[in-house]
Coordinates of C-alpha atoms and ligand atoms in Angstrom, one line a residue:
X15 CA 156.0 -17.5 40.8
X16 CA 158.7 -18.1 38.2
X17 CA 158.1 -20.0 35.0
X18 CA 159.5 -23.2 36.2
X19 CA 157.4 -22.9 39.3
X20 CA 154.3 -22.2 37.3
X21 CA 155.1 -25.3 35.0
X22 CA 155.5 -27.6 38.1
X23 CA 152.3 -26.4 39.7
X24 CA 150.4 -26.9 36.5
X25 CA 151.8 -30.3 36.3
X26 CA 150.9 -31.1 39.8
X27 CA 147.4 -30.0 39.2
X28 CA 147.0 -32.5 36.5
X29 CA 148.0 -35.4 38.5
X30 CA 145.3 -37.5 40.3
X31 CA 145.1 -36.9 44.1
X32 CA 146.6 -40.2 45.1
X33 CA 149.8 -39.4 42.9
X34 CA 149.9 -35.7 44.1
X35 CA 152.7 -34.1 46.4
X36 CA 150.9 -33.7 49.8
X37 CA 152.1 -30.0 50.9
X38 CA 151.9 -31.1 54.5
X39 CA 154.9 -33.4 54.2
X40 CA 157.0 -31.5 51.7
X41 CA 159.8 -31.1 54.3
X42 CA 159.6 -34.6 55.9
X43 CA 163.2 -35.2 54.6
X44 CA 164.5 -32.3 56.9
X45 CA 162.7 -32.8 60.3
X46 CA 163.5 -34.8 63.2
X47 CA 161.5 -37.9 64.4
X48 CA 159.1 -36.0 66.6
X49 CA 158.1 -33.5 63.7
X50 CA 157.9 -36.4 61.5
X51 CA 155.2 -38.0 63.6
X52 CA 153.4 -34.7 63.6
X53 CA 153.4 -34.4 59.8
X54 CA 152.3 -38.2 59.4
X55 CA 149.5 -37.5 61.9
X56 CA 148.3 -34.5 59.9
X57 CA 148.4 -36.5 56.8
X58 CA 146.4 -39.3 58.4
X59 CA 143.9 -36.7 59.7
X60 CA 142.8 -36.1 56.1
X61 CA 141.2 -39.6 56.2
X62 CA 138.6 -38.3 58.4
X63 CA 138.0 -34.9 56.9
X64 CA 135.6 -35.4 54.2
X65 CA 132.8 -37.8 55.1
X66 CA 131.2 -38.5 51.8
X67 CA 130.4 -42.1 52.4
X68 CA 128.4 -43.6 49.8
X69 CA 125.1 -45.2 50.7
X70 CA 125.3 -48.7 51.8
X71 CA 124.0 -51.6 49.7
X72 CA 122.1 -54.1 51.6
X73 CA 121.8 -57.5 50.1
X74 CA 122.3 -60.6 52.4
X75 CA 121.6 -63.0 49.8
X76 CA 125.3 -63.1 48.2
X77 CA 126.8 -66.6 48.3
X78 CA 130.3 -65.4 48.0
X79 CA 132.0 -61.9 48.7
X80 CA 135.3 -61.4 46.9
X81 CA 137.7 -58.5 47.9
X82 CA 140.6 -58.1 45.4
X83 CA 143.5 -55.8 44.7
X84 CA 147.3 -55.4 44.0
X85 CA 150.0 -54.8 46.3
X86 CA 148.8 -53.4 49.7
X87 CA 145.2 -53.4 48.4
X88 CA 145.4 -57.1 48.0
X89 CA 147.1 -57.5 51.3
X90 CA 144.6 -55.5 53.1
X91 CA 141.7 -57.4 51.3
X92 CA 143.5 -60.8 52.7
X93 CA 143.5 -59.2 56.3
X94 CA 139.8 -58.4 56.1
X95 CA 138.8 -61.7 54.7
X96 CA 140.6 -63.5 57.5
X97 CA 138.9 -61.4 60.2
X98 CA 135.4 -61.5 58.4
X99 CA 135.5 -65.3 58.2
X100 CA 136.5 -65.7 61.6
X101 CA 133.5 -63.5 62.6
X102 CA 131.0 -65.5 60.7
X103 CA 132.5 -68.7 61.9
X104 CA 131.2 -67.9 65.3
X105 CA 127.6 -68.4 64.5
X106 CA 128.7 -71.6 62.6
X107 CA 128.1 -70.1 58.9
X108 CA 130.3 -71.2 56.3
X109 CA 133.0 -69.0 55.0
X110 CA 131.5 -66.7 52.5
X111 CA 134.3 -64.2 52.0
X112 CA 137.4 -64.7 49.8
X113 CA 140.3 -62.7 48.5
X114 CA 142.3 -62.4 45.5
X115 CA 145.7 -60.7 45.3
X116 CA 147.4 -60.0 42.0
X117 CA 150.4 -62.4 41.6
X118 CA 148.9 -65.1 44.2
X119 CA 149.8 -65.6 47.8
X120 CA 153.4 -64.9 47.1
X121 CA 152.6 -61.3 46.7
X122 CA 151.6 -60.8 50.3
X123 CA 155.1 -61.0 51.3
X124 CA 157.1 -60.0 48.1
X125 CA 156.3 -57.4 45.5
X126 CA 154.9 -58.9 42.3
X127 CA 154.2 -55.8 40.3
X128 CA 153.8 -57.3 36.7
X129 CA 150.5 -59.1 37.3
X130 CA 148.9 -55.7 38.3
X131 CA 149.1 -54.8 34.6
X132 CA 147.2 -57.8 33.2
X133 CA 143.4 -57.1 33.1
X134 CA 142.8 -60.6 31.6
X135 CA 144.5 -62.3 34.3
X136 CA 142.4 -60.5 36.9
X137 CA 139.1 -61.4 35.1
X138 CA 140.3 -65.1 34.9
X139 CA 141.1 -65.3 38.5
X140 CA 137.8 -63.8 39.6
X141 CA 135.9 -66.3 37.2
X142 CA 137.9 -69.2 38.5
X143 CA 137.1 -68.5 42.4
X144 CA 133.4 -67.6 41.6
X145 CA 132.7 -70.9 39.5
X146 CA 129.3 -72.1 40.2
X147 CA 128.3 -69.1 42.4
X148 CA 124.9 -67.5 41.9
X149 CA 125.3 -64.1 43.8
X150 CA 128.8 -62.4 44.2
X151 CA 129.4 -59.0 45.9
X152 CA 132.8 -58.2 44.3
X153 CA 135.0 -55.3 45.8
X154 CA 137.7 -54.2 43.5
X155 CA 140.3 -52.0 45.3
X156 CA 142.6 -49.7 43.6
X157 CA 143.5 -46.7 45.6
X158 CA 144.7 -44.8 42.6
X159 CA 141.7 -46.0 40.4
X160 CA 144.5 -47.3 38.2
X161 CA 145.2 -51.0 38.4
X162 CA 144.5 -52.8 35.1
X163 CA 144.1 -56.2 37.0
X164 CA 141.1 -54.8 39.0
X165 CA 139.7 -53.0 35.8
X166 CA 139.6 -56.3 34.2
X167 CA 137.6 -57.9 37.0
X168 CA 135.2 -55.0 37.2
X169 CA 134.6 -55.3 33.6
X170 CA 134.1 -59.2 33.8
X171 CA 131.5 -58.3 36.5
X172 CA 129.7 -55.6 34.5
X173 CA 129.3 -58.1 31.6
X174 CA 127.7 -60.6 34.2
X175 CA 125.5 -58.4 36.3
X176 CA 123.1 -61.2 36.7
X177 CA 125.7 -62.7 39.2
X178 CA 127.9 -60.0 40.1
X179 CA 127.4 -56.7 42.2
X180 CA 130.6 -54.9 41.6
X181 CA 132.0 -52.3 43.9
X182 CA 135.0 -50.2 43.2
X183 CA 137.0 -48.7 46.1
X184 CA 139.5 -46.0 45.2
X185 CA 140.4 -42.5 46.5
X186 CA 140.2 -40.4 43.4
X187 CA 137.3 -38.7 41.7
X188 CA 136.2 -40.7 38.6
X189 CA 137.4 -38.1 36.1
X190 CA 140.9 -38.7 37.5
X191 CA 140.8 -42.5 37.1
X192 CA 143.6 -43.8 34.9
X193 CA 142.9 -43.3 31.0
X194 CA 145.9 -44.9 29.5
X195 CA 145.5 -48.0 27.3
X196 CA 145.8 -51.4 29.0
X197 CA 147.5 -54.5 27.9
X198 CA 145.8 -56.3 25.0
X199 CA 142.5 -54.3 25.8
X200 CA 140.1 -52.1 24.3
X201 CA 139.1 -50.2 27.4
X202 CA 141.0 -48.3 30.2
X203 CA 140.3 -47.9 33.8
X204 CA 138.3 -44.7 33.5
X205 CA 135.9 -46.3 30.9
X206 CA 135.2 -48.9 33.5
X207 CA 134.7 -46.6 36.3
X208 CA 132.4 -44.6 34.1
X209 CA 130.4 -47.7 33.3
X210 CA 130.2 -48.5 37.0
X211 CA 128.7 -44.9 37.7
X212 CA 126.2 -45.6 35.0
X213 CA 125.1 -48.8 36.7
X214 CA 125.1 -47.2 40.1
X215 CA 122.1 -45.3 39.0
X216 CA 120.2 -48.6 38.9
X217 CA 122.0 -50.0 42.1
X218 CA 123.7 -52.6 40.0
X219 CA 127.2 -51.2 40.7
X220 CA 128.8 -49.0 43.3
X221 CA 131.6 -46.8 43.4
X222 CA 133.1 -45.7 46.8
X223 CA 135.7 -43.1 46.1
X224 CA 136.0 -40.6 48.9
X225 CA 139.1 -38.2 48.4
X226 CA 141.6 -38.3 51.2
X227 CA 144.3 -35.8 49.9
X228 CA 147.6 -36.9 48.8
X229 CA 149.9 -39.5 50.5
X230 CA 152.6 -38.5 52.9
X231 CA 155.2 -39.9 50.6
X232 CA 153.8 -39.1 47.0
X233 CA 152.0 -42.1 45.6
X234 CA 152.8 -44.5 48.5
X235 CA 149.1 -45.8 48.7
X236 CA 150.3 -48.4 51.4
X237 CA 149.8 -45.6 53.9
X238 CA 146.6 -43.5 53.8
X239 CA 145.1 -45.7 51.0
X240 CA 145.7 -49.0 53.0
X241 CA 144.4 -47.6 56.2
X242 CA 141.1 -46.1 54.5
X243 CA 140.6 -49.2 52.7
X244 CA 140.8 -51.0 55.9
X245 CA 138.4 -48.7 57.7
X246 CA 135.8 -48.5 55.0
X247 CA 135.6 -52.2 54.1
X248 CA 135.6 -53.2 57.8
X249 CA 132.7 -50.9 58.5
X250 CA 130.7 -52.4 55.5
X251 CA 131.6 -56.0 56.2
X252 CA 130.6 -55.5 60.0
X253 CA 127.3 -53.9 58.8
X254 CA 126.5 -56.8 56.8
X255 CA 127.4 -59.1 59.5
X256 CA 125.1 -57.4 61.9
X257 CA 122.2 -57.4 59.3
X258 CA 122.6 -61.0 58.3
X259 CA 123.4 -62.6 61.7
X260 CA 122.1 -60.3 64.2
X261 CA 118.9 -59.0 62.5
X262 CA 119.9 -55.4 63.0
X263 CA 119.1 -52.6 60.5
X264 CA 121.9 -51.0 58.9
X265 CA 121.8 -47.2 58.7
X266 CA 124.2 -44.7 57.5
X267 CA 124.4 -43.6 61.2
X268 CA 125.8 -46.9 62.3
X269 CA 128.3 -46.9 59.4
X270 CA 129.3 -43.4 60.4
X271 CA 129.7 -44.5 64.0
X272 CA 132.2 -47.3 62.9
X273 CA 134.2 -44.8 61.0
X274 CA 134.0 -42.5 64.0
X275 CA 135.3 -45.3 66.1
X276 CA 138.3 -45.7 63.7
X277 CA 138.9 -41.9 64.1
X278 CA 139.3 -42.4 67.9
X279 CA 141.9 -45.3 67.1
X280 CA 143.8 -42.7 65.2
X281 CA 143.6 -40.0 68.0
X282 CA 144.7 -42.5 70.7
X283 CA 147.5 -43.9 68.4
X284 CA 149.1 -40.6 67.5
X285 CA 148.6 -39.4 71.2
X286 CA 151.6 -41.7 71.8
X287 CA 153.9 -39.4 69.7
X288 CA 156.9 -39.6 72.1
X289 CA 157.2 -43.3 72.0
X290 CA 156.6 -43.3 68.2
X291 CA 159.3 -40.8 67.6
X292 CA 161.7 -42.7 69.9
X293 CA 160.9 -46.1 67.8
X294 CA 161.5 -44.1 64.5
X295 CA 164.9 -42.8 65.7
X296 CA 165.9 -46.3 66.8
X297 CA 164.9 -48.0 63.5
X298 CA 166.4 -45.2 61.5
X299 CA 169.9 -45.4 63.3
X300 CA 169.7 -49.1 62.8
X301 CA 169.2 -48.9 59.0
X302 CA 171.9 -46.1 58.9
X303 CA 174.3 -48.6 60.3
X304 CA 173.3 -51.3 57.9
X305 CA 171.6 -53.3 60.6
X306 CA 168.1 -54.6 60.6
X307 CA 164.6 -54.0 62.2
X308 CA 162.8 -57.2 63.1
X309 CA 159.0 -57.2 63.9
X310 CA 158.0 -60.2 66.0
X311 CA 154.3 -60.2 65.8
X312 CA 151.4 -62.4 67.3
X313 CA 148.3 -63.4 65.2
X314 CA 147.1 -60.7 63.0
X315 CA 149.5 -58.0 64.3
X316 CA 152.2 -60.5 62.9
X317 CA 150.3 -60.0 59.5
X318 CA 150.6 -56.2 59.8
X319 CA 154.2 -56.5 60.7
X320 CA 154.8 -58.8 57.7
X321 CA 153.0 -56.5 55.4
X322 CA 154.7 -53.3 56.4
X323 CA 158.1 -55.0 56.1
X324 CA 157.6 -56.4 52.7
X325 CA 156.5 -53.0 51.3
X326 CA 159.7 -51.5 52.1
X327 CA 161.5 -53.4 49.3
X328 CA 159.4 -51.7 46.4
X329 CA 158.8 -48.5 48.3
X330 CA 162.3 -47.6 49.4
X331 CA 164.3 -50.0 47.3
X332 CA 165.2 -51.8 50.6
X333 CA 166.7 -55.2 50.8
X334 CA 164.2 -57.9 52.0
X335 CA 166.1 -58.3 55.4
X336 CA 166.4 -54.6 56.2
X337 CA 163.0 -54.7 57.9
X338 CA 161.7 -58.2 58.3
X339 CA 158.4 -59.5 59.9
X340 CA 157.8 -62.8 61.6
X341 CA 154.5 -64.1 63.0
X342 CA 153.9 -67.0 65.8
X343 CA 153.2 -70.3 64.0
X344 CA 154.2 -69.1 60.5
X345 CA 152.0 -69.8 57.7
X346 CA 149.6 -72.0 60.1
X347 CA 148.8 -68.5 61.7
X348 CA 148.3 -66.8 58.2
X349 CA 145.7 -69.2 57.1
X350 CA 146.3 -68.1 53.5
X351 CA 144.8 -70.0 50.6
X352 CA 148.1 -71.5 49.1
X353 CA 149.4 -72.6 52.7
X354 CA 153.1 -72.9 53.4
X355 CA 155.2 -70.9 50.9
X356 CA 158.5 -71.2 52.8
X357 CA 159.8 -73.4 50.0
X358 CA 160.0 -70.5 47.7
X359 CA 162.9 -68.8 49.5
X360 CA 164.2 -66.8 52.4
X361 CA 161.6 -64.1 52.1
X362 CA 159.1 -66.7 52.9
X363 CA 160.5 -67.9 56.1
X364 CA 158.3 -66.1 58.6
X365 CA 157.7 -68.1 61.7
X366 CA 159.0 -67.2 65.0
X367 CA 160.8 -70.5 65.3
X368 CA 162.5 -69.5 61.9
X369 CA 163.5 -66.3 63.5
X370 CA 165.1 -68.1 66.6
X371 CA 166.8 -70.6 64.4
X372 CA 168.1 -68.4 61.6
X373 CA 168.4 -64.7 62.9
X374 CA 168.8 -65.0 66.6
X375 CA 172.2 -66.6 66.8
X376 CA 173.7 -63.7 64.7
X377 CA 171.5 -60.8 66.1
X378 CA 173.8 -57.7 66.7
X379 CA 173.2 -55.0 69.3
X380 CA 172.4 -52.5 66.4
X381 CA 169.5 -54.6 65.2
X382 CA 166.2 -53.3 66.4
X383 CA 163.6 -55.9 67.8
X384 CA 160.1 -54.8 67.9
X385 CA 157.5 -56.9 69.5
X386 CA 153.8 -56.6 68.5
X387 CA 151.3 -58.1 70.7
X388 CA 148.1 -57.6 72.7
X389 CA 146.8 -58.7 76.1
X390 CA 144.8 -61.4 74.2
X391 CA 148.1 -63.1 73.0
X392 CA 150.1 -65.8 74.9
X393 CA 151.9 -63.6 77.2
X394 CA 154.0 -66.6 78.6
X395 CA 155.1 -67.1 74.9
X396 CA 155.9 -63.3 74.5
X397 CA 158.0 -63.3 77.7
X398 CA 159.9 -66.6 76.9
X399 CA 160.9 -65.2 73.4
X400 CA 161.8 -61.6 74.7
X401 CA 163.9 -63.4 77.5
X402 CA 165.6 -65.2 74.6
X403 CA 166.2 -62.0 72.7
X404 CA 167.4 -60.1 75.6
X405 CA 170.3 -62.6 76.2
X406 CA 171.7 -61.3 72.7
X407 CA 170.6 -57.7 72.8
X408 CA 169.0 -54.9 74.9
X409 CA 167.7 -53.0 71.7
X410 CA 164.4 -54.6 72.3
X411 CA 161.1 -52.7 72.1
X412 CA 157.4 -53.4 71.8
X413 CA 154.1 -52.1 70.7
X414 CA 151.5 -53.6 73.2
X415 CA 147.8 -53.2 73.2
X416 CA 145.6 -53.8 76.3
X417 CA 142.3 -52.9 77.8
X418 CA 141.4 -50.8 81.0
X419 CA 139.9 -53.9 82.5
X420 CA 142.5 -56.2 81.2
X421 CA 146.1 -54.9 81.4
X422 CA 149.3 -56.4 80.5
X423 CA 151.2 -57.0 83.6
X424 CA 154.0 -54.4 84.3
X425 CA 156.7 -57.3 84.4
X426 CA 156.0 -58.0 80.9
X427 CA 156.3 -54.4 79.7
X428 CA 159.5 -54.0 81.8
X429 CA 161.3 -56.1 79.5
X430 CA 161.3 -53.7 76.7
X431 CA 163.4 -50.4 76.3
X432 CA 160.8 -48.3 74.5
X433 CA 157.2 -49.5 74.9
X434 CA 154.4 -48.0 72.9
X435 CA 151.8 -49.3 75.3
X436 CA 148.2 -48.3 74.6
X437 CA 145.5 -49.0 76.9
X438 CA 142.3 -49.0 75.1
X439 CA 139.0 -47.7 76.9
X440 CA 136.6 -49.7 74.9
X441 CA 135.4 -52.8 76.7
X442 CA 135.1 -56.4 75.4
X443 CA 131.2 -56.0 76.0
X444 CA 131.1 -53.0 73.8
X445 CA 132.8 -54.4 70.9
X446 CA 133.4 -58.2 70.0
X447 CA 137.0 -59.6 70.0
X448 CA 137.3 -59.6 66.2
X449 CA 136.5 -55.9 66.2
X450 CA 138.7 -55.0 69.1
X451 CA 141.5 -56.9 67.2
X452 CA 140.7 -54.7 64.0
X453 CA 141.3 -51.6 66.0
X454 CA 144.5 -52.9 67.4
X455 CA 145.5 -53.9 63.8
X456 CA 144.9 -50.4 62.4
X457 CA 146.7 -48.7 65.3
X458 CA 149.6 -51.1 64.7
X459 CA 149.5 -50.2 61.0
X460 CA 149.8 -46.5 61.6
X461 CA 152.8 -47.1 64.0
X462 CA 154.7 -49.4 61.6
X463 CA 154.0 -47.2 58.6
X464 CA 155.4 -44.2 60.6
X465 CA 158.3 -46.3 61.8
X466 CA 159.5 -47.9 58.7
X467 CA 158.8 -44.5 56.5
X468 CA 160.5 -42.4 59.0
X469 CA 163.4 -44.8 59.4
X470 CA 164.1 -44.7 55.5
X471 CA 163.5 -41.0 55.5
X472 CA 166.4 -40.7 58.1
X473 CA 168.4 -43.1 56.1
X474 CA 168.1 -40.4 53.3
X475 CA 166.1 -42.5 50.7
X476 CA 163.5 -39.7 50.3
X477 CA 163.9 -36.3 48.6
X478 CA 161.3 -33.7 49.9
X479 CA 158.4 -36.2 50.1
X480 CA 159.2 -38.2 47.0
X481 CA 160.7 -41.6 46.7
X482 CA 162.8 -40.9 43.7
X483 CA 164.5 -44.3 43.7
X484 CA 161.4 -46.2 42.7
X485 CA 161.6 -49.4 40.8
X486 CA 159.9 -48.9 37.6
X487 CA 158.3 -52.3 37.4
X488 CA 154.8 -51.8 36.0
X489 CA 153.0 -49.1 33.8
X490 CA 151.8 -47.0 36.8
X491 CA 155.2 -46.8 38.2
X492 CA 156.5 -46.0 34.7
X493 CA 154.1 -43.0 34.4
X494 CA 154.8 -42.1 37.9
X495 CA 158.7 -42.0 37.1
X496 CA 158.0 -39.6 34.3
X497 CA 155.8 -37.2 36.4
X498 CA 158.6 -37.1 39.1
X499 CA 161.2 -36.3 36.5
X500 CA 158.8 -33.6 35.1
X501 CA 158.2 -32.3 38.6
X502 CA 162.0 -31.9 39.2
X503 CA 163.1 -30.7 35.8
X504 CA 160.4 -28.8 34.4
X505 CA 161.1 -30.5 31.1
X506 CA 158.5 -31.8 28.8
X507 CA 157.2 -35.4 29.1
X508 CA 158.9 -36.3 25.9
X509 CA 162.3 -35.1 27.1
X510 CA 161.6 -36.9 30.5
X511 CA 160.6 -40.1 28.9
X512 CA 163.7 -40.1 26.7
X513 CA 166.1 -39.6 29.7
X514 CA 164.2 -42.5 31.4
X515 CA 164.6 -44.8 28.4
X516 CA 168.3 -44.2 28.2
X517 CA 168.5 -45.2 31.9
X518 CA 166.5 -48.2 31.4
X519 CA 168.2 -49.4 28.4
X520 CA 171.5 -48.2 29.7
X521 CA 172.6 -46.3 26.7
X522 CA 173.1 -42.8 25.2
X523 CA 171.8 -43.6 21.9
X524 CA 168.2 -44.9 21.9
X525 CA 167.5 -47.1 18.9
X526 CA 164.1 -47.0 17.2
X527 CA 163.4 -50.6 18.5
X528 CA 163.8 -49.3 22.0
X529 CA 161.7 -45.9 21.6
X530 CA 158.9 -47.8 19.8
X531 CA 158.7 -50.7 22.2
X532 CA 155.5 -50.8 24.4
X533 CA 155.6 -49.8 28.1
X534 CA 155.5 -53.3 29.3
X535 CA 158.7 -54.1 27.4
X536 CA 160.2 -50.9 29.1
X537 CA 159.1 -52.2 32.6
X538 CA 160.4 -55.8 32.1
X539 CA 163.9 -54.3 31.2
X540 CA 163.7 -51.7 34.0
X541 CA 162.9 -54.3 36.5
X542 CA 166.7 -55.6 36.2
X543 CA 168.2 -52.2 36.6
X544 CA 168.9 -50.2 39.6
X545 CA 168.5 -46.2 40.0
X546 CA 166.8 -45.7 36.7
X547 CA 165.0 -42.6 38.0
X548 CA 167.8 -41.0 39.8
X549 CA 170.1 -41.7 36.8
X550 CA 167.5 -40.1 34.4
X551 CA 167.2 -37.2 36.7
X552 CA 170.9 -36.4 36.8
X553 CA 171.2 -36.7 33.1
X554 CA 168.7 -34.1 32.5
X555 CA 169.7 -31.8 35.3
X556 CA 173.5 -31.9 34.3
X557 CA 173.0 -32.3 30.7
X558 CA 175.4 -35.2 31.0
X559 CA 175.9 -38.8 29.6
X560 CA 174.8 -41.9 31.3
X561 CA 178.2 -42.8 32.6
X562 CA 178.7 -39.2 34.0
X563 CA 175.4 -39.6 35.7
X564 CA 176.1 -43.1 37.2
X565 CA 179.5 -41.6 38.5
X566 CA 177.6 -38.8 40.3
X567 CA 175.2 -41.2 41.9
X568 CA 178.2 -43.6 43.1
X569 CA 179.8 -40.6 44.6
X570 CA 176.5 -39.6 46.5
X571 CA 174.9 -42.8 47.6
X572 CA 172.3 -41.0 49.7
X573 CA 169.6 -39.9 47.3
X574 CA 168.8 -36.6 49.1
X575 CA 172.4 -35.7 48.7
X576 CA 172.8 -36.7 45.2
X577 CA 169.9 -34.3 44.3
X578 CA 171.8 -31.3 45.1
X579 CA 173.6 -30.3 41.9
Ligands
F6P16 O1 152.6 -51.3 41.7 C1 152.9 -51.2 43.1 C2 151.8 -50.5 43.9 O2 151.9 -49.1 43.8 C3 151.8 -50.8 45.2 O3 152.7 -50.3 46.0 C4 150.3 -50.7 45.7 O4 150.0 -51.2 46.9 C5 149.6 -51.3 44.5 O5 150.4 -50.9 43.5 C6 148.1 -51.2 44.3 O6 147.9 -49.7 44.0 P1 146.3 -49.4 43.8 O7 145.6 -49.7 45.2 O8 146.4 -47.8 43.6 O9 145.8 -50.2 42.7

């Protein structure tokens, strides 16, 4: 190992697990679709490798359960709350579960990164929705154990333990929780996590933090982090439901059984690797031709599609219409707290009817159409829409789930080119319809994460397994940007930060005001700039000026090519 490699591996060791480079996917940018699926399969397998589930806390007396998070963590919170409320509606109980997403409901469809940095905002939002409640089970989700928004909420709970039972869900050991100062705050995330651990001894707070290995694309917690959040919290909520409404005793074994069922979903999904690889290829070709990928989903699979599509904007610097999701009945189907948001702009236009009215007339043969449905959806509606789409393009594919005893007719499947058709062996007697739906959601999430990630890799947006051209829109992403620069240049943190600031402030001569400003000022400016990390990287590697670095990037629009000096 030479000196540079040694420096890089020391740096890597110091990173929290969720920010590390996963050795499994190091070469994801050099393989074909089929090999890519195998890489993602191995990364996701790590979810099931270490089963150190913490003991379940049984307390059926809460009058409110709140799940909260930023970005994908908030979107998964929303999805879980939607299913859980549907489940408790059945025995005619009032809805007892609620969600918070940093930035409000608009963050479900667009990236709202700045509120993630605000601990006071998190606490205020929690206080507001819990007004008048006597018992609140609060689950703060932060995959990287890093979001100040969630830290502020946990701190608020810890100060009111008479009402709140706080739970922290994340995927780093507590000693790797973030320890940087937070905006207008005297404590940091790690302090809060340590206080949670102290309270855990008295069963007043709980920390659930299984370590799942690094993400397939470094730091992209929408992937494993999001899936594991869904698996763990679904298992807990289901256990709570069984205990509260069916009088069942919840044991660690039954929690394990639910986790094992998710592992079966994982195995089954990835056993369809040929179709998955074909869909990655189709989506990749389409993006390379500057065409589009449209997910047309029904019910919660529509939400999975919308979520996956909206994450491509911050993750890969994609345009909002590169990959877009649509759901039957639009916001009526979403049942989100703030209702119809379509007045906010084109990113919020999400109904099938909107698709037919605004996109279908100009759909091209290069655009990929991907239908997402199950045997429980209205198949007449599915075929009618597929028929309309077929009149414009044959580039029409599907992910379709059904049951051995209740299959989708062949005539429906025959309408699509590539069909990732999964016939599940669980019967409707064995699991209730909400649980079945949750498994289909998980399977679809794995497929869409693979398709959108794979397609952007094929487009050349990823170098090794790093998304270098990240938008530096909050303090976590600012730190990640510096880590990436250190990783690829072997230079000191100070040198990397200076180069990053030059790119952010668009200057070769940083003023005192610029260098002494706090990180939130930097991210505010960075939010309005393109390619800040690639520019900084080229400036360091080539020892060149800002203008020269920009020229180099203009000549190499594909990030992977631009990184060859
Ligand atoms: O700031 C953006 C982001 O990285 C999202 O991509 C991610 O989903 C969100 O933060 C939340 O991250 P965490 O769950 O680690 O707090």
